[in-house]
Amino acid sequence: GENVEQHPSTLSVQEGDSAVIKCTYSDSASNYFPWYKQELGKGPQLIIDIRSNVGEKKDQRIAVTLNKTAKHFSLHITETQPEDSAVYFCAASSSGTYKYIFGTGTRLKVLA
Amino acid sequence: EAGVVQSPRYKIIEKKQPVAFWCNPISGHNTLYWYLQNLGQGPELLIRYENEEAVDDSQLPKDRFSAERLKGVDSTLKIQPAELGDSAVYLCASSLQGKAYEQYFGPGTRLTVT
């Protein structure tokens, strides 16, 4: 079945360093890839997304890249801050569907 | 604009007891979703509503789970009877009809079954 693998499961970085989280999807029909940030006791919050007709998208310190051939997409956070500490989920879905297949999450810890 | 509201935030019950969760979506959002999130996992869809109609409940364990959205706004998810394995966070999300790619999540209800 459809599957999204996410790595690493935990990531610790020093404040100011960059963090990279990687996902791989299995369904070649997937064409929409959102990233969610979930803080403790809160629901997931959409932070950035990318569609299959774009290879990269950037929003301030956050960027996402997509390699459709390899079925890989990645989240890049630069100049990390303690408030970036949270669990990050990637997801994949196909146009015209509402079904997100989520990755298993990455717990990011930014050390001050 | 108010976000998705869920209550209660936490619930502890004994196994075999019933439990219900309530969700109020963002105003104007026709589509409502219930997700199950197990510890250390991503959310998994249980059911999706378009207005008051459940258009996909294929992942809902119908022997013990039920849901309703009678007036196409608020929704209730019920478990009866609860089992130990139901301990999880139950998330509600909503989106504008036709914009399923912009789903907004509520804070969730953390259920503990003892």
PDB file of C-alpha atoms in Angstrom:
ATOM      1  CA  GLY A   1       0.000   0.000   0.000  1.00  0.00           C
ATOM      2  CA  GLU A   2       0.894   3.652   0.030  1.00  0.00           C
ATOM      3  CA  ASN A   3       3.700   4.465   2.403  1.00  0.00           C
ATOM      4  CA  VAL A   4       5.767   7.460   3.497  1.00  0.00           C
ATOM      5  CA  GLU A   5       9.058   6.856   5.253  1.00  0.00           C
ATOM      6  CA  GLN A   6      10.587   9.651   7.301  1.00  0.00           C
ATOM      7  CA  HIS A   7      14.105  10.010   8.695  1.00  0.00           C
ATOM      8  CA  PRO A   8      15.577  10.636  11.156  1.00  0.00           C
ATOM      9  CA  SER A   9      13.158   9.879  13.979  1.00  0.00           C
ATOM     10  CA  THR A  10      15.045  12.242  16.290  1.00  0.00           C
ATOM     11  CA  LEU A  11      17.370  15.107  15.506  1.00  0.00           C
ATOM     12  CA  SER A  12      19.328  17.368  17.830  1.00  0.00           C
ATOM     13  CA  VAL A  13      21.071  20.463  16.531  1.00  0.00           C
ATOM     14  CA  GLN A  14      22.771  23.456  18.076  1.00  0.00           C
ATOM     15  CA  GLU A  15      20.956  26.750  17.872  1.00  0.00           C
ATOM     16  CA  GLY A  16      21.871  28.482  14.639  1.00  0.00           C
ATOM     17  CA  ASP A  17      22.694  25.273  12.789  1.00  0.00           C
ATOM     18  CA  SER A  18      20.611  23.803   9.994  1.00  0.00           C
ATOM     19  CA  ALA A  19      18.283  20.822  10.245  1.00  0.00           C
ATOM     20  CA  VAL A  20      17.260  18.498   7.422  1.00  0.00           C
ATOM     21  CA  ILE A  21      14.441  15.958   7.521  1.00  0.00           C
ATOM     22  CA  LYS A  22      13.928  13.530   4.661  1.00  0.00           C
ATOM     23  CA  CYS A  23      10.901  11.628   3.396  1.00  0.00           C
ATOM     24  CA  THR A  24      10.360   9.013   0.727  1.00  0.00           C
ATOM     25  CA  TYR A  25       6.979   8.136  -0.721  1.00  0.00           C
ATOM     26  CA  SER A  26       5.830   5.078  -2.612  1.00  0.00           C
ATOM     27  CA  ASP A  27       2.783   6.215  -4.601  1.00  0.00           C
ATOM     28  CA  SER A  28       3.931   7.671  -7.911  1.00  0.00           C
ATOM     29  CA  ALA A  29       0.560   9.436  -8.225  1.00  0.00           C
ATOM     30  CA  SER A  30       1.334  11.624  -5.210  1.00  0.00           C
ATOM     31  CA  ASN A  31       1.659  15.253  -6.201  1.00  0.00           C
ATOM     32  CA  TYR A  32       1.138  17.282  -3.060  1.00  0.00           C
ATOM     33  CA  PHE A  33       3.548  17.221  -0.115  1.00  0.00           C
ATOM     34  CA  PRO A  34       2.790  19.205   3.044  1.00  0.00           C
ATOM     35  CA  TRP A  35       4.915  19.497   6.147  1.00  0.00           C
ATOM     36  CA  TYR A  36       3.366  19.833   9.568  1.00  0.00           C
ATOM     37  CA  LYS A  37       4.851  20.985  12.870  1.00  0.00           C
ATOM     38  CA  GLN A  38       3.339  19.574  16.043  1.00  0.00           C
ATOM     39  CA  GLU A  39       4.192  21.090  19.382  1.00  0.00           C
ATOM     40  CA  LEU A  40       3.509  19.297  22.628  1.00  0.00           C
ATOM     41  CA  GLY A  41      -0.198  19.144  23.391  1.00  0.00           C
ATOM     42  CA  LYS A  42      -1.192  20.763  20.113  1.00  0.00           C
ATOM     43  CA  GLY A  43      -2.476  19.596  16.783  1.00  0.00           C
ATOM     44  CA  PRO A  44      -0.299  19.548  13.651  1.00  0.00           C
ATOM     45  CA  GLN A  45       0.167  22.932  12.018  1.00  0.00           C
ATOM     46  CA  LEU A  46       0.896  23.299   8.300  1.00  0.00           C
ATOM     47  CA  ILE A  47       4.217  25.108   7.867  1.00  0.00           C
ATOM     48  CA  ILE A  48       5.019  24.660   4.184  1.00  0.00           C
ATOM     49  CA  ASP A  49       3.929  22.572   1.232  1.00  0.00           C
ATOM     50  CA  ILE A  50       5.081  21.800  -2.280  1.00  0.00           C
ATOM     51  CA  ARG A  51       3.414  20.523  -5.409  1.00  0.00           C
ATOM     52  CA  SER A  52       4.930  18.162  -7.923  1.00  0.00           C
ATOM     53  CA  ASN A  53       5.377  20.796 -10.598  1.00  0.00           C
ATOM     54  CA  VAL A  54       7.893  22.618  -8.400  1.00  0.00           C
ATOM     55  CA  GLY A  55      11.327  21.427  -7.328  1.00  0.00           C
ATOM     56  CA  GLU A  56      11.895  23.780  -4.430  1.00  0.00           C
ATOM     57  CA  LYS A  57       9.958  26.226  -2.304  1.00  0.00           C
ATOM     58  CA  LYS A  58      11.241  28.575   0.348  1.00  0.00           C
ATOM     59  CA  ASP A  59       9.584  30.574   3.107  1.00  0.00           C
ATOM     60  CA  GLN A  60      12.027  32.547   5.245  1.00  0.00           C
ATOM     61  CA  ARG A  61      14.081  29.978   7.188  1.00  0.00           C
ATOM     62  CA  ILE A  62      12.150  26.991   5.897  1.00  0.00           C
ATOM     63  CA  ALA A  63      12.559  25.326   2.512  1.00  0.00           C
ATOM     64  CA  VAL A  64      11.294  22.147   0.943  1.00  0.00           C
ATOM     65  CA  THR A  65      12.812  20.293  -1.987  1.00  0.00           C
ATOM     66  CA  LEU A  66      11.231  17.602  -4.121  1.00  0.00           C
ATOM     67  CA  ASN A  67      12.823  14.973  -6.344  1.00  0.00           C
ATOM     68  CA  LYS A  68       9.955  13.267  -8.155  1.00  0.00           C
ATOM     69  CA  THR A  69      12.172  10.810  -9.964  1.00  0.00           C
ATOM     70  CA  ALA A  70      13.576   9.482  -6.725  1.00  0.00           C
ATOM     71  CA  LYS A  71      10.303  10.047  -4.829  1.00  0.00           C
ATOM     72  CA  HIS A  72      12.141  12.020  -2.171  1.00  0.00           C
ATOM     73  CA  PHE A  73      11.271  15.290  -0.511  1.00  0.00           C
ATOM     74  CA  SER A  74      13.039  17.109   2.275  1.00  0.00           C
ATOM     75  CA  LEU A  75      12.496  19.879   4.793  1.00  0.00           C
ATOM     76  CA  HIS A  76      15.348  22.267   5.462  1.00  0.00           C
ATOM     77  CA  ILE A  77      15.364  24.636   8.428  1.00  0.00           C
ATOM     78  CA  THR A  78      18.196  27.151   8.581  1.00  0.00           C
ATOM     79  CA  GLU A  79      19.375  29.241  11.536  1.00  0.00           C
ATOM     80  CA  THR A  80      17.427  27.035  13.917  1.00  0.00           C
ATOM     81  CA  GLN A  81      15.981  28.534  17.072  1.00  0.00           C
ATOM     82  CA  PRO A  82      14.785  26.876  20.303  1.00  0.00           C
ATOM     83  CA  GLU A  83      11.185  27.530  19.286  1.00  0.00           C
ATOM     84  CA  ASP A  84      11.723  25.269  16.269  1.00  0.00           C
ATOM     85  CA  SER A  85      11.823  22.338  18.697  1.00  0.00           C
ATOM     86  CA  ALA A  86       8.817  20.148  17.910  1.00  0.00           C
ATOM     87  CA  VAL A  87       7.770  17.016  16.033  1.00  0.00           C
ATOM     88  CA  TYR A  88       7.695  17.448  12.263  1.00  0.00           C
ATOM     89  CA  PHE A  89       5.572  15.287   9.978  1.00  0.00           C
ATOM     90  CA  CYS A  90       5.769  14.989   6.233  1.00  0.00           C
ATOM     91  CA  ALA A  91       2.803  13.782   4.217  1.00  0.00           C
ATOM     92  CA  ALA A  92       1.906  12.912   0.659  1.00  0.00           C
ATOM     93  CA  SER A  93      -1.368  12.965  -1.199  1.00  0.00           C
ATOM     94  CA  SER A  94      -2.697  12.793  -4.735  1.00  0.00           C
ATOM     95  CA  SER A  95      -4.539  15.501  -6.596  1.00  0.00           C
ATOM     96  CA  GLY A  96      -8.261  15.222  -6.168  1.00  0.00           C
ATOM     97  CA  THR A  97      -7.995  13.179  -3.003  1.00  0.00           C
ATOM     98  CA  TYR A  98      -8.015  14.250   0.573  1.00  0.00           C
ATOM     99  CA  LYS A  99      -6.081  11.299   1.916  1.00  0.00           C
ATOM    100  CA  TYR A 100      -2.813  12.301   3.483  1.00  0.00           C
ATOM    101  CA  ILE A 101      -0.346   9.539   4.130  1.00  0.00           C
ATOM    102  CA  PHE A 102       1.793  10.819   6.978  1.00  0.00           C
ATOM    103  CA  GLY A 103       5.343   9.916   7.846  1.00  0.00           C
ATOM    104  CA  THR A 104       6.170   8.712  11.331  1.00  0.00           C
ATOM    105  CA  GLY A 105       7.517  12.056  12.480  1.00  0.00           C
ATOM    106  CA  THR A 106      10.859  13.577  13.451  1.00  0.00           C
ATOM    107  CA  ARG A 107      11.421  14.978  16.899  1.00  0.00           C
ATOM    108  CA  LEU A 108      13.649  18.021  16.465  1.00  0.00           C
ATOM    109  CA  LYS A 109      15.436  19.438  19.465  1.00  0.00           C
ATOM    110  CA  VAL A 110      17.295  22.720  19.110  1.00  0.00           C
ATOM    111  CA  LEU A 111      19.858  23.120  21.841  1.00  0.00           C
ATOM    112  CA  ALA A 112      20.479  26.639  23.107  1.00  0.00           C
TER     113      ALA A 112
ATOM    114  CA  GLU B   1     -10.419  33.602  13.034  1.00  0.00           C
ATOM    115  CA  ALA B   2     -10.972  30.832  15.570  1.00  0.00           C
ATOM    116  CA  GLY B   3      -9.327  27.516  14.819  1.00  0.00           C
ATOM    117  CA  VAL B   4     -10.724  24.020  15.127  1.00  0.00           C
ATOM    118  CA  VAL B   5     -12.049  23.476  18.638  1.00  0.00           C
ATOM    119  CA  GLN B   6     -12.080  20.099  20.328  1.00  0.00           C
ATOM    120  CA  SER B   7     -13.256  18.923  23.709  1.00  0.00           C
ATOM    121  CA  PRO B   8     -12.446  17.467  26.053  1.00  0.00           C
ATOM    122  CA  ARG B   9      -8.694  17.867  25.785  1.00  0.00           C
ATOM    123  CA  TYR B  10      -8.037  14.873  27.999  1.00  0.00           C
ATOM    124  CA  LYS B  11     -10.154  11.890  28.963  1.00  0.00           C
ATOM    125  CA  ILE B  12      -9.375   8.914  31.165  1.00  0.00           C
ATOM    126  CA  ILE B  13     -11.835   6.037  31.240  1.00  0.00           C
ATOM    127  CA  GLU B  14     -11.891   2.393  32.189  1.00  0.00           C
ATOM    128  CA  LYS B  15     -12.091  -0.223  29.472  1.00  0.00           C
ATOM    129  CA  LYS B  16     -15.573  -1.179  28.312  1.00  0.00           C
ATOM    130  CA  GLN B  17     -16.882   2.307  29.097  1.00  0.00           C
ATOM    131  CA  PRO B  18     -18.232   4.617  26.376  1.00  0.00           C
ATOM    132  CA  VAL B  19     -16.579   7.900  25.450  1.00  0.00           C
ATOM    133  CA  ALA B  20     -17.385  10.770  23.105  1.00  0.00           C
ATOM    134  CA  PHE B  21     -15.314  13.521  21.557  1.00  0.00           C
ATOM    135  CA  TRP B  22     -16.629  16.775  20.157  1.00  0.00           C
ATOM    136  CA  CYS B  23     -15.299  18.942  17.342  1.00  0.00           C
ATOM    137  CA  ASN B  24     -16.262  22.379  16.053  1.00  0.00           C
ATOM    138  CA  PRO B  25     -14.562  23.137  12.727  1.00  0.00           C
ATOM    139  CA  ILE B  26     -13.428  26.487  11.399  1.00  0.00           C
ATOM    140  CA  SER B  27     -16.405  28.569  10.360  1.00  0.00           C
ATOM    141  CA  GLY B  28     -17.302  27.971   6.733  1.00  0.00           C
ATOM    142  CA  HIS B  29     -15.343  24.745   6.406  1.00  0.00           C
ATOM    143  CA  ASN B  30     -17.646  22.162   4.854  1.00  0.00           C
ATOM    144  CA  THR B  31     -15.240  19.270   5.138  1.00  0.00           C
ATOM    145  CA  LEU B  32     -14.443  17.693   8.477  1.00  0.00           C
ATOM    146  CA  TYR B  33     -12.008  14.884   9.268  1.00  0.00           C
ATOM    147  CA  TRP B  34     -11.393  12.691  12.281  1.00  0.00           C
ATOM    148  CA  TYR B  35      -7.896  11.289  12.652  1.00  0.00           C
ATOM    149  CA  LEU B  36      -6.340   8.834  15.069  1.00  0.00           C
ATOM    150  CA  GLN B  37      -2.786   9.516  16.205  1.00  0.00           C
ATOM    151  CA  ASN B  38      -0.979   6.786  18.094  1.00  0.00           C
ATOM    152  CA  LEU B  39       2.060   7.670  20.161  1.00  0.00           C
ATOM    153  CA  GLY B  40       5.067   8.305  17.951  1.00  0.00           C
ATOM    154  CA  GLN B  41       3.067   8.009  14.741  1.00  0.00           C
ATOM    155  CA  GLY B  42       1.543  10.296  12.188  1.00  0.00           C
ATOM    156  CA  PRO B  43      -2.223  10.847  12.056  1.00  0.00           C
ATOM    157  CA  GLU B  44      -4.386   8.256  10.293  1.00  0.00           C
ATOM    158  CA  LEU B  45      -7.738   9.162   8.803  1.00  0.00           C
ATOM    159  CA  LEU B  46     -10.807   7.585  10.409  1.00  0.00           C
ATOM    160  CA  ILE B  47     -13.654   9.371   8.647  1.00  0.00           C
ATOM    161  CA  ARG B  48     -14.324  12.347   6.401  1.00  0.00           C
ATOM    162  CA  TYR B  49     -17.509  14.394   6.161  1.00  0.00           C
ATOM    163  CA  GLU B  50     -18.660  16.642   3.374  1.00  0.00           C
ATOM    164  CA  ASN B  51     -21.282  18.743   5.128  1.00  0.00           C
ATOM    165  CA  GLU B  52     -23.412  16.191   6.994  1.00  0.00           C
ATOM    166  CA  GLU B  53     -22.544  13.243   4.772  1.00  0.00           C
ATOM    167  CA  ALA B  54     -19.859  10.738   5.707  1.00  0.00           C
ATOM    168  CA  VAL B  55     -18.172  10.280   2.338  1.00  0.00           C
ATOM    169  CA  ASP B  56     -15.361   8.047   3.528  1.00  0.00           C
ATOM    170  CA  ASP B  57     -15.592   5.920   6.648  1.00  0.00           C
ATOM    171  CA  SER B  58     -13.629   2.987   5.303  1.00  0.00           C
ATOM    172  CA  GLN B  59     -11.008   3.249   8.075  1.00  0.00           C
ATOM    173  CA  LEU B  60     -13.516   3.577  10.914  1.00  0.00           C
ATOM    174  CA  PRO B  61     -13.839   0.407  13.052  1.00  0.00           C
ATOM    175  CA  LYS B  62     -17.587   0.292  12.890  1.00  0.00           C
ATOM    176  CA  ASP B  63     -18.054  -2.390  15.508  1.00  0.00           C
ATOM    177  CA  ARG B  64     -17.220   0.096  18.261  1.00  0.00           C
ATOM    178  CA  PHE B  65     -16.732   3.512  16.646  1.00  0.00           C
ATOM    179  CA  SER B  66     -19.430   5.826  15.380  1.00  0.00           C
ATOM    180  CA  ALA B  67     -19.543   9.436  14.284  1.00  0.00           C
ATOM    181  CA  GLU B  68     -22.123  11.995  13.382  1.00  0.00           C
ATOM    182  CA  ARG B  69     -22.338  15.495  11.978  1.00  0.00           C
ATOM    183  CA  LEU B  70     -26.069  16.103  12.062  1.00  0.00           C
ATOM    184  CA  LYS B  71     -26.240  19.738  10.968  1.00  0.00           C
ATOM    185  CA  GLY B  72     -23.090  19.805   8.897  1.00  0.00           C
ATOM    186  CA  VAL B  73     -21.109  21.808  11.439  1.00  0.00           C
ATOM    187  CA  ASP B  74     -20.157  20.220  14.781  1.00  0.00           C
ATOM    188  CA  SER B  75     -19.243  16.559  14.898  1.00  0.00           C
ATOM    189  CA  THR B  76     -19.088  13.877  17.562  1.00  0.00           C
ATOM    190  CA  LEU B  77     -16.943  10.747  17.527  1.00  0.00           C
ATOM    191  CA  LYS B  78     -17.970   7.963  19.886  1.00  0.00           C
ATOM    192  CA  ILE B  79     -16.341   4.764  21.066  1.00  0.00           C
ATOM    193  CA  GLN B  80     -18.446   2.102  22.760  1.00  0.00           C
ATOM    194  CA  PRO B  81     -17.076   0.093  24.404  1.00  0.00           C
ATOM    195  CA  ALA B  82     -13.534   1.422  24.695  1.00  0.00           C
ATOM    196  CA  GLU B  83     -10.599  -0.969  24.666  1.00  0.00           C
ATOM    197  CA  LEU B  84      -7.074  -0.538  26.001  1.00  0.00           C
ATOM    198  CA  GLY B  85      -5.752  -0.215  22.456  1.00  0.00           C
ATOM    199  CA  ASP B  86      -7.922   2.829  21.839  1.00  0.00           C
ATOM    200  CA  SER B  87      -5.594   4.954  23.955  1.00  0.00           C
ATOM    201  CA  ALA B  88      -4.395   7.621  21.537  1.00  0.00           C
ATOM    202  CA  VAL B  89      -4.930  11.213  20.467  1.00  0.00           C
ATOM    203  CA  TYR B  90      -8.042  11.849  18.404  1.00  0.00           C
ATOM    204  CA  LEU B  91      -7.600  14.787  16.072  1.00  0.00           C
ATOM    205  CA  CYS B  92     -10.243  16.713  14.222  1.00  0.00           C
ATOM    206  CA  ALA B  93      -9.416  18.734  11.120  1.00  0.00           C
ATOM    207  CA  SER B  94     -11.391  20.822   8.674  1.00  0.00           C
ATOM    208  CA  SER B  95     -10.979  22.317   5.241  1.00  0.00           C
ATOM    209  CA  LEU B  96     -12.927  24.262   2.674  1.00  0.00           C
ATOM    210  CA  GLN B  97     -14.776  22.074   0.230  1.00  0.00           C
ATOM    211  CA  GLY B  98     -12.519  21.447  -2.731  1.00  0.00           C
ATOM    212  CA  LYS B  99      -9.409  22.479  -0.814  1.00  0.00           C
ATOM    213  CA  ALA B 100      -8.585  19.229   0.934  1.00  0.00           C
ATOM    214  CA  TYR B 101      -4.906  20.070   0.651  1.00  0.00           C
ATOM    215  CA  GLU B 102      -5.345  22.798   3.272  1.00  0.00           C
ATOM    216  CA  GLN B 103      -6.414  20.875   6.325  1.00  0.00           C
ATOM    217  CA  TYR B 104      -6.385  22.667   9.654  1.00  0.00           C
ATOM    218  CA  PHE B 105      -6.079  20.548  12.770  1.00  0.00           C
ATOM    219  CA  GLY B 106      -7.502  21.003  16.230  1.00  0.00           C
ATOM    220  CA  PRO B 107      -5.467  20.349  19.406  1.00  0.00           C
ATOM    221  CA  GLY B 108      -6.839  16.832  19.787  1.00  0.00           C
ATOM    222  CA  THR B 109      -8.311  14.800  22.609  1.00  0.00           C
ATOM    223  CA  ARG B 110      -5.891  12.544  24.431  1.00  0.00           C
ATOM    224  CA  LEU B 111      -7.721   9.385  25.468  1.00  0.00           C
ATOM    225  CA  THR B 112      -6.338   7.018  28.077  1.00  0.00           C
ATOM    226  CA  VAL B 113      -8.135   3.730  28.598  1.00  0.00           C
ATOM    227  CA  THR B 114      -7.193   1.894  31.803  1.00  0.00           C
TER     228      THR B 114
END
